[in-house]
CSV table of N, CA and C in Angstrom, one decimal:
chain,number,residue,atom,x,y,z
A,13,LEU,N,0.8,-1.2,0.0
A,13,LEU,CA,0.0,0.0,0.0
A,13,LEU,C,0.9,1.3,0.0
A,14,ASN,N,1.9,1.2,0.8
A,14,ASN,CA,2.8,2.4,0.8
A,14,ASN,C,3.5,2.7,-0.5
A,15,ILE,N,3.8,1.6,-1.2
A,15,ILE,CA,4.4,1.8,-2.6
A,15,ILE,C,3.4,2.4,-3.5
A,16,TYR,N,2.2,2.0,-3.4
A,16,TYR,CA,1.1,2.6,-4.3
A,16,TYR,C,1.0,4.1,-4.0
A,17,ILE,N,0.9,4.5,-2.8
A,17,ILE,CA,0.8,5.9,-2.4
A,17,ILE,C,2.1,6.7,-2.9
A,18,MET,N,3.2,6.1,-2.7
A,18,MET,CA,4.5,6.8,-3.1
A,18,MET,C,4.5,7.0,-4.6
A,19,LYS,N,4.0,6.0,-5.4
A,19,LYS,CA,4.0,6.1,-6.8
A,19,LYS,C,3.1,7.3,-7.2
A,20,LYS,N,1.9,7.4,-6.6
A,20,LYS,CA,1.0,8.5,-6.9
A,20,LYS,C,1.6,9.8,-6.6
A,21,LEU,N,2.3,9.9,-5.4
A,21,LEU,CA,2.9,11.2,-5.0
A,21,LEU,C,4.0,11.6,-6.0
A,22,PHE,N,4.6,10.6,-6.6
A,22,PHE,CA,5.7,10.9,-7.6
A,22,PHE,C,5.1,11.3,-9.0
A,23,ILE,N,4.0,10.6,-9.4
A,23,ILE,CA,3.5,10.7,-10.7
A,23,ILE,C,2.7,12.0,-10.8
A,24,ILE,N,1.9,12.4,-9.8
A,24,ILE,CA,1.1,13.6,-9.9
A,24,ILE,C,1.9,14.9,-10.1
A,25,PRO,N,3.0,15.1,-9.3
A,25,PRO,CA,3.8,16.3,-9.6
A,25,PRO,C,4.5,16.3,-10.9
A,26,LEU,N,4.8,15.1,-11.4
A,26,LEU,CA,5.5,14.9,-12.7
A,26,LEU,C,4.5,15.3,-13.8
A,27,VAL,N,3.2,14.9,-13.7
A,27,VAL,CA,2.2,15.3,-14.7
A,27,VAL,C,2.0,16.8,-14.6
A,28,LEU,N,1.8,17.3,-13.5
A,28,LEU,CA,1.6,18.8,-13.3
A,28,LEU,C,2.8,19.6,-13.9
A,29,LEU,N,4.0,19.2,-13.6
A,29,LEU,CA,5.1,19.9,-14.2
A,29,LEU,C,5.1,19.8,-15.7
A,30,THR,N,4.8,18.7,-16.2
A,30,THR,CA,4.8,18.5,-17.7
A,30,THR,C,3.7,19.4,-18.3
A,31,LEU,N,2.5,19.5,-17.7
A,31,LEU,CA,1.5,20.3,-18.2
A,31,LEU,C,1.8,21.8,-18.2
A,32,PHE,N,2.4,22.3,-17.1
A,32,PHE,CA,2.7,23.7,-17.0
A,32,PHE,C,3.9,24.1,-17.7
A,33,SER,N,4.8,23.2,-18.1
A,33,SER,CA,6.0,23.6,-18.8
A,33,SER,C,5.8,23.7,-20.3
A,34,CYS,N,4.6,23.3,-20.8
A,34,CYS,CA,4.4,23.4,-22.2
A,34,CYS,C,4.0,24.8,-22.5
A,35,SER,N,4.4,25.3,-23.7
A,35,SER,CA,4.1,26.7,-24.1
A,35,SER,C,3.0,26.7,-25.1
A,36,ASN,N,2.2,27.7,-25.2
A,36,ASN,CA,1.2,27.8,-26.2
A,36,ASN,C,1.7,28.6,-27.4
A,37,SER,N,1.9,27.9,-28.5
A,37,SER,CA,2.5,28.5,-29.6
A,37,SER,C,1.5,29.3,-30.5
A,38,SER,N,0.2,29.1,-30.3
A,38,SER,CA,-0.8,29.8,-31.1
A,38,SER,C,-1.3,31.1,-30.4
A,39,THR,N,-0.4,32.1,-30.5
A,39,THR,CA,-0.7,33.4,-29.9
A,39,THR,C,-1.1,34.3,-31.0
A,40,ASN,N,-1.6,35.5,-30.6
A,40,ASN,CA,-2.0,36.5,-31.6
A,40,ASN,C,-0.8,37.4,-32.0
A,41,GLU,N,0.3,37.1,-31.5
A,41,GLU,CA,1.5,37.9,-31.9
A,41,GLU,C,1.9,37.6,-33.3
A,42,PRO,N,2.5,38.5,-34.0
A,42,PRO,CA,3.0,38.3,-35.4
A,42,PRO,C,4.1,37.2,-35.4
A,43,THR,N,4.1,36.4,-36.4
A,43,THR,CA,5.1,35.4,-36.5
A,43,THR,C,6.2,35.9,-37.4
A,44,ASN,N,7.3,35.1,-37.5
A,44,ASN,CA,8.4,35.5,-38.3
A,44,ASN,C,8.2,35.3,-39.8
A,45,GLN,N,7.1,34.7,-40.1
A,45,GLN,CA,6.8,34.4,-41.5
A,45,GLN,C,6.5,35.8,-42.2
A,46,GLU,N,7.0,35.9,-43.5
A,46,GLU,CA,6.8,37.1,-44.2
A,46,GLU,C,5.3,37.3,-44.6
A,47,ASN,N,4.9,38.5,-44.5
A,47,ASN,CA,3.5,38.9,-44.9
A,47,ASN,C,3.4,38.8,-46.4
A,48,PRO,N,2.5,38.0,-47.0
A,48,PRO,CA,2.5,37.9,-48.4
A,48,PRO,C,2.0,39.2,-49.1
A,49,LEU,N,1.5,40.2,-48.4
A,49,LEU,CA,1.1,41.4,-49.0
A,49,LEU,C,2.3,42.4,-49.3
A,50,ILE,N,3.4,42.2,-48.6
A,50,ILE,CA,4.6,43.0,-48.7
A,50,ILE,C,5.1,42.9,-50.1
A,51,GLY,N,5.3,44.1,-50.8
A,51,GLY,CA,5.8,44.1,-52.1
A,51,GLY,C,5.1,45.1,-53.0
A,52,LYS,N,5.4,45.1,-54.2
A,52,LYS,CA,4.8,46.1,-55.2
A,52,LYS,C,3.8,45.3,-56.1
A,53,TRP,N,2.5,45.9,-56.1
A,53,TRP,CA,1.4,45.3,-56.9
A,53,TRP,C,0.9,46.3,-57.9
A,54,LYS,N,0.5,45.7,-59.1
A,54,LYS,CA,0.0,46.6,-60.2
A,54,LYS,C,-1.5,46.1,-60.4
A,55,LEU,N,-2.4,47.1,-60.5
A,55,LEU,CA,-3.8,46.8,-60.8
A,55,LEU,C,-3.9,46.3,-62.2
A,56,ILE,N,-4.5,45.2,-62.4
A,56,ILE,CA,-4.6,44.6,-63.8
A,56,ILE,C,-6.0,44.4,-64.2
A,57,GLU,N,-7.0,44.2,-63.3
A,57,GLU,CA,-8.4,44.0,-63.6
A,57,GLU,C,-9.3,44.5,-62.5
A,58,GLN,N,-10.5,44.9,-62.9
A,58,GLN,CA,-11.5,45.4,-62.0
A,58,GLN,C,-12.9,44.7,-62.3
A,59,LYS,N,-13.7,44.5,-61.2
A,59,LYS,CA,-15.0,44.0,-61.4
A,59,LYS,C,-15.9,45.0,-60.7
A,60,ASN,N,-16.7,45.7,-61.4
A,60,ASN,CA,-17.6,46.7,-60.8
A,60,ASN,C,-19.0,46.5,-61.3
A,61,SER,N,-20.0,46.5,-60.4
A,61,SER,CA,-21.4,46.4,-60.7
A,61,SER,C,-21.9,47.7,-61.2
A,62,ASP,N,-22.8,47.7,-62.2
A,62,ASP,CA,-23.4,49.0,-62.6
A,62,ASP,C,-24.8,49.1,-62.0
A,63,GLY,N,-25.2,48.2,-61.1
A,63,GLY,CA,-26.5,48.3,-60.4
A,63,GLY,C,-27.5,47.5,-61.1
A,64,SER,N,-27.2,46.9,-62.3
A,64,SER,CA,-28.2,46.1,-63.0
A,64,SER,C,-28.2,44.7,-62.5
A,65,SER,N,-29.1,43.9,-63.1
A,65,SER,CA,-29.3,42.5,-62.6
A,65,SER,C,-28.2,41.6,-63.2
A,66,THR,N,-27.4,42.2,-64.2
A,66,THR,CA,-26.4,41.4,-64.8
A,66,THR,C,-25.2,41.3,-63.9
A,67,PRO,N,-24.7,40.1,-63.6
A,67,PRO,CA,-23.5,40.0,-62.7
A,67,PRO,C,-22.3,40.7,-63.4
A,68,PRO,N,-21.5,41.4,-62.6
A,68,PRO,CA,-20.3,42.0,-63.1
A,68,PRO,C,-19.3,41.0,-63.5
A,69,THR,N,-18.4,41.4,-64.5
A,69,THR,CA,-17.3,40.5,-64.9
A,69,THR,C,-16.0,41.3,-64.8
A,70,TRP,N,-14.9,40.6,-64.8
A,70,TRP,CA,-13.6,41.2,-64.7
A,70,TRP,C,-13.3,41.9,-66.0
A,71,THR,N,-12.8,43.1,-65.9
A,71,THR,CA,-12.5,44.0,-67.0
A,71,THR,C,-11.0,44.3,-66.9
A,72,PRO,N,-10.2,44.1,-68.0
A,72,PRO,CA,-8.8,44.4,-67.9
A,72,PRO,C,-8.6,45.9,-67.7
A,73,VAL,N,-7.5,46.3,-67.0
A,73,VAL,CA,-7.2,47.7,-66.8
A,73,VAL,C,-5.9,48.0,-67.5
A,74,THR,N,-5.9,49.0,-68.4
A,74,THR,CA,-4.7,49.4,-69.1
A,74,THR,C,-4.0,50.5,-68.2
A,75,ASN,N,-2.7,50.3,-68.1
A,75,ASN,CA,-1.9,51.3,-67.3
A,75,ASN,C,-2.4,51.4,-65.9
A,76,GLY,N,-2.6,50.3,-65.2
A,76,GLY,CA,-3.1,50.3,-63.9
A,76,GLY,C,-2.1,50.9,-62.9
A,77,TYR,N,-2.6,51.5,-61.9
A,77,TYR,CA,-1.7,52.1,-60.9
A,77,TYR,C,-1.0,51.0,-60.1
A,78,GLU,N,0.1,51.5,-59.4
A,78,GLU,CA,0.9,50.6,-58.5
A,78,GLU,C,0.6,50.9,-57.1
A,79,LEU,N,0.7,49.8,-56.3
A,79,LEU,CA,0.5,49.9,-54.8
A,79,LEU,C,1.6,49.1,-54.2
A,80,THR,N,2.3,49.7,-53.3
A,80,THR,CA,3.4,49.1,-52.6
A,80,THR,C,3.2,49.0,-51.1
A,81,PHE,N,3.2,47.8,-50.6
A,81,PHE,CA,3.1,47.6,-49.1
A,81,PHE,C,4.5,47.4,-48.6
A,82,LYS,N,4.8,48.1,-47.5
A,82,LYS,CA,6.1,47.9,-46.9
A,82,LYS,C,6.0,47.3,-45.6
A,83,SER,N,7.0,46.6,-45.1
A,83,SER,CA,7.0,45.8,-43.9
A,83,SER,C,6.8,46.7,-42.6
A,84,ASP,N,7.1,48.0,-42.8
A,84,ASP,CA,7.0,48.9,-41.6
A,84,ASP,C,5.6,49.5,-41.4
A,85,GLY,N,4.6,49.0,-42.2
A,85,GLY,CA,3.2,49.5,-42.0
A,85,GLY,C,2.9,50.7,-42.9
A,86,THR,N,3.8,51.0,-43.8
A,86,THR,CA,3.5,52.2,-44.7
A,86,THR,C,3.2,51.6,-46.1
A,87,TYR,N,2.6,52.5,-46.9
A,87,TYR,CA,2.3,52.1,-48.3
A,87,TYR,C,2.6,53.3,-49.2
A,88,THR,N,2.8,53.1,-50.5
A,88,THR,CA,2.8,54.1,-51.5
A,88,THR,C,2.0,53.7,-52.6
A,89,THR,N,1.5,54.6,-53.4
A,89,THR,CA,0.6,54.3,-54.5
A,89,THR,C,0.8,55.4,-55.6
A,90,THR,N,0.6,54.9,-56.9
A,90,THR,CA,0.6,55.9,-58.0
A,90,THR,C,-0.8,56.2,-58.4
A,91,ALA,N,-1.8,55.8,-57.6
A,91,ALA,CA,-3.2,56.1,-58.0
A,91,ALA,C,-3.5,57.6,-57.8
A,92,ASN,N,-2.8,58.3,-57.0
A,92,ASN,CA,-3.1,59.7,-56.7
A,92,ASN,C,-1.8,60.4,-56.7
A,93,SER,N,-1.8,61.6,-57.4
A,93,SER,CA,-0.5,62.3,-57.5
A,93,SER,C,-0.2,63.1,-56.2
A,94,THR,N,-1.2,63.5,-55.4
A,94,THR,CA,-1.0,64.3,-54.3
A,94,THR,C,-0.9,63.5,-53.0
A,95,CYS,N,-1.8,62.7,-52.7
A,95,CYS,CA,-1.8,61.8,-51.5
A,95,CYS,C,-1.4,60.4,-51.9
A,96,ASN,N,-0.1,60.2,-52.1
A,96,ASN,CA,0.4,58.9,-52.6
A,96,ASN,C,1.1,58.0,-51.6
A,97,SER,N,0.8,58.3,-50.3
A,97,SER,CA,1.5,57.4,-49.3
A,97,SER,C,0.7,57.5,-48.0
A,98,GLY,N,1.0,56.7,-47.1
A,98,GLY,CA,0.3,56.6,-45.8
A,98,GLY,C,0.7,55.4,-45.0
A,99,THR,N,-0.2,55.0,-44.1
A,99,THR,CA,0.0,53.8,-43.3
A,99,THR,C,-1.2,52.9,-43.6
A,100,TYR,N,-0.9,51.6,-43.3
A,100,TYR,CA,-1.9,50.6,-43.4
A,100,TYR,C,-1.8,49.6,-42.3
A,101,SER,N,-2.9,49.0,-42.0
A,101,SER,CA,-2.9,47.9,-41.0
A,101,SER,C,-3.9,46.8,-41.5
A,102,ILE,N,-3.6,45.6,-41.0
A,102,ILE,CA,-4.4,44.4,-41.4
A,102,ILE,C,-5.0,43.8,-40.2
A,103,SER,N,-6.3,43.5,-40.2
A,103,SER,CA,-7.0,42.8,-39.1
A,103,SER,C,-8.1,42.0,-39.6
A,104,ASN,N,-8.1,40.8,-39.4
A,104,ASN,CA,-9.2,39.9,-39.9
A,104,ASN,C,-9.5,40.1,-41.4
A,105,GLN,N,-8.5,40.0,-42.2
A,105,GLN,CA,-8.6,40.1,-43.6
A,105,GLN,C,-9.0,41.5,-44.1
A,106,LEU,N,-9.1,42.5,-43.2
A,106,LEU,CA,-9.4,43.9,-43.6
A,106,LEU,C,-8.1,44.7,-43.7
A,107,ILE,N,-7.9,45.4,-44.8
A,107,ILE,CA,-6.8,46.4,-44.9
A,107,ILE,C,-7.4,47.8,-44.6
A,108,SER,N,-6.9,48.5,-43.7
A,108,SER,CA,-7.3,49.9,-43.4
A,108,SER,C,-6.1,50.8,-43.8
A,109,TYR,N,-6.5,51.8,-44.6
A,109,TYR,CA,-5.5,52.7,-45.1
A,109,TYR,C,-5.8,54.1,-44.5
A,110,VAL,N,-4.7,54.8,-44.1
A,110,VAL,CA,-4.8,56.2,-43.7
A,110,VAL,C,-3.8,56.9,-44.5
A,111,ASN,N,-4.2,57.9,-45.4
A,111,ASN,CA,-3.3,58.6,-46.3
A,111,ASN,C,-2.5,59.6,-45.5
A,112,SER,N,-1.4,60.1,-46.1
A,112,SER,CA,-0.5,61.0,-45.4
A,112,SER,C,-1.0,62.4,-45.5
A,113,CYS,N,-2.1,62.7,-46.2
A,113,CYS,CA,-2.6,64.0,-46.3
A,113,CYS,C,-3.5,64.4,-45.1
A,114,GLY,N,-3.6,63.6,-44.1
A,114,GLY,CA,-4.3,63.9,-42.9
A,114,GLY,C,-5.8,63.6,-43.0
A,115,ALA,N,-6.2,62.7,-43.9
A,115,ALA,CA,-7.6,62.4,-44.1
A,115,ALA,C,-8.1,61.7,-42.8
A,116,SER,N,-9.3,62.1,-42.4
A,116,SER,CA,-9.9,61.5,-41.3
A,116,SER,C,-10.7,60.3,-41.6
A,117,ILE,N,-10.9,60.1,-42.9
A,117,ILE,CA,-11.7,58.9,-43.4
A,117,ILE,C,-10.7,57.8,-43.7
A,118,VAL,N,-11.0,56.6,-43.2
A,118,VAL,CA,-10.1,55.5,-43.4
A,118,VAL,C,-10.7,54.6,-44.5
A,119,ASP,N,-10.0,54.4,-45.5
A,119,ASP,CA,-10.4,53.5,-46.6
A,119,ASP,C,-10.2,52.1,-46.2
A,120,LYS,N,-11.1,51.2,-46.5
A,120,LYS,CA,-11.0,49.8,-46.1
A,120,LYS,C,-11.3,48.9,-47.3
A,121,THR,N,-10.5,47.8,-47.4
A,121,THR,CA,-10.7,46.8,-48.4
A,121,THR,C,-10.6,45.5,-47.7
A,122,ARG,N,-11.4,44.5,-48.2
A,122,ARG,CA,-11.3,43.1,-47.6
A,122,ARG,C,-10.5,42.3,-48.6
A,123,ILE,N,-9.6,41.5,-48.0
A,123,ILE,CA,-8.8,40.6,-48.9
A,123,ILE,C,-9.6,39.4,-49.2
A,124,ASN,N,-9.9,39.3,-50.5
A,124,ASN,CA,-10.6,38.0,-51.0
A,124,ASN,C,-9.6,36.9,-51.1
A,125,SER,N,-8.5,37.2,-51.7
A,125,SER,CA,-7.4,36.2,-51.8
A,125,SER,C,-6.1,36.9,-52.0
A,126,VAL,N,-5.1,36.3,-51.5
A,126,VAL,CA,-3.7,36.8,-51.7
A,126,VAL,C,-2.8,35.5,-52.0
A,127,GLY,N,-2.1,35.6,-53.0
A,127,GLY,CA,-1.2,34.5,-53.3
A,127,GLY,C,0.2,35.1,-53.6
A,128,VAL,N,1.1,34.3,-54.1
A,128,VAL,CA,2.4,34.7,-54.4
A,128,VAL,C,2.4,35.8,-55.5
A,129,ASN,N,1.6,35.7,-56.5
A,129,ASN,CA,1.6,36.7,-57.6
A,129,ASN,C,0.3,37.4,-57.8
A,130,GLU,N,-0.8,37.1,-57.0
A,130,GLU,CA,-2.1,37.8,-57.2
A,130,GLU,C,-2.7,38.2,-55.9
A,131,LEU,N,-3.3,39.4,-55.9
A,131,LEU,CA,-4.1,39.9,-54.8
A,131,LEU,C,-5.4,40.4,-55.3
A,132,VAL,N,-6.5,39.9,-54.7
A,132,VAL,CA,-7.9,40.3,-55.0
A,132,VAL,C,-8.5,40.9,-53.8
A,133,VAL,N,-9.0,42.2,-53.9
A,133,VAL,CA,-9.6,42.9,-52.8
A,133,VAL,C,-11.0,43.4,-53.1
A,134,TYR,N,-11.8,43.5,-52.1
A,134,TYR,CA,-13.2,44.0,-52.3
A,134,TYR,C,-13.2,45.3,-51.6
A,135,ASP,N,-13.7,46.4,-52.3
A,135,ASP,CA,-13.7,47.7,-51.7
A,135,ASP,C,-15.0,47.9,-50.8
A,136,LEU,N,-14.8,48.0,-49.5
A,136,LEU,CA,-15.9,48.1,-48.6
A,136,LEU,C,-16.6,49.5,-48.6
A,137,ASN,N,-16.0,50.5,-49.3
A,137,ASN,CA,-16.6,51.8,-49.4
A,137,ASN,C,-17.5,51.9,-50.6
A,138,CYS,N,-17.6,50.9,-51.4
A,138,CYS,CA,-18.3,50.8,-52.6
A,138,CYS,C,-19.8,50.3,-52.3
A,139,PHE,N,-20.8,51.0,-52.9
A,139,PHE,CA,-22.2,50.6,-52.7
A,139,PHE,C,-22.5,49.3,-53.4
A,140,GLU,N,-22.1,49.2,-54.6
A,140,GLU,CA,-22.3,48.0,-55.4
A,140,GLU,C,-21.0,47.1,-55.3
A,141,GLU,N,-21.0,46.0,-56.0
A,141,GLU,CA,-19.8,45.1,-55.9
A,141,GLU,C,-18.7,45.8,-56.6
A,142,CYS,N,-17.5,46.0,-55.9
A,142,CYS,CA,-16.3,46.6,-56.5
A,142,CYS,C,-15.1,45.7,-56.1
A,143,GLN,N,-14.5,45.1,-57.0
A,143,GLN,CA,-13.3,44.3,-56.7
A,143,GLN,C,-12.1,44.7,-57.6
A,144,SER,N,-11.0,44.6,-57.1
A,144,SER,CA,-9.8,44.9,-57.8
A,144,SER,C,-8.8,43.7,-57.7
A,145,LYS,N,-8.1,43.5,-58.9
A,145,LYS,CA,-7.2,42.4,-58.9
A,145,LYS,C,-5.8,43.0,-59.3
A,146,TYR,N,-4.8,42.6,-58.5
A,146,TYR,CA,-3.5,43.1,-58.6
A,146,TYR,C,-2.5,42.0,-58.9
A,147,GLN,N,-1.5,42.3,-59.7
A,147,GLN,CA,-0.4,41.3,-60.0
A,147,GLN,C,0.8,41.8,-59.3
A,148,LYS,N,1.6,40.9,-58.6
A,148,LYS,CA,2.8,41.3,-57.9
A,148,LYS,C,3.9,41.5,-59.0
A,149,ILE,N,4.6,42.6,-58.9
A,149,ILE,CA,5.6,43.0,-59.9
A,149,ILE,C,7.0,42.9,-59.3
A,150,ASN,N,7.1,42.8,-57.9
A,150,ASN,CA,8.4,42.5,-57.3
A,150,ASN,C,8.3,42.1,-55.9
């Protein structure tokens, strides 16, 4: 009987020590993996609804503007000649942009998909369906 109790007294602390020594690796902190958004993107297609019952289709864009996301949380764009930079943040697939011209309005887009060479976003400021497709250029 004494050996049985001694085994339990040895095993219980060992189990507790093992449980509390494990770390939780699934935290909300950023990982060391590279953000796939980082880099320079060029607008190549848009899908915009005209309000009719006909579903919108992708339309090629000639001379599309460029959008560059930097790892320090800043961006630059050739879409606008005056307010062409600012900061961005990503939370739950939403990209929030604040331009450097002091705009109080935050533009938001939802990431539909992002891959090695393609980014598709949905403009949340658009009344009808508005999507943009970008190709990574570096």
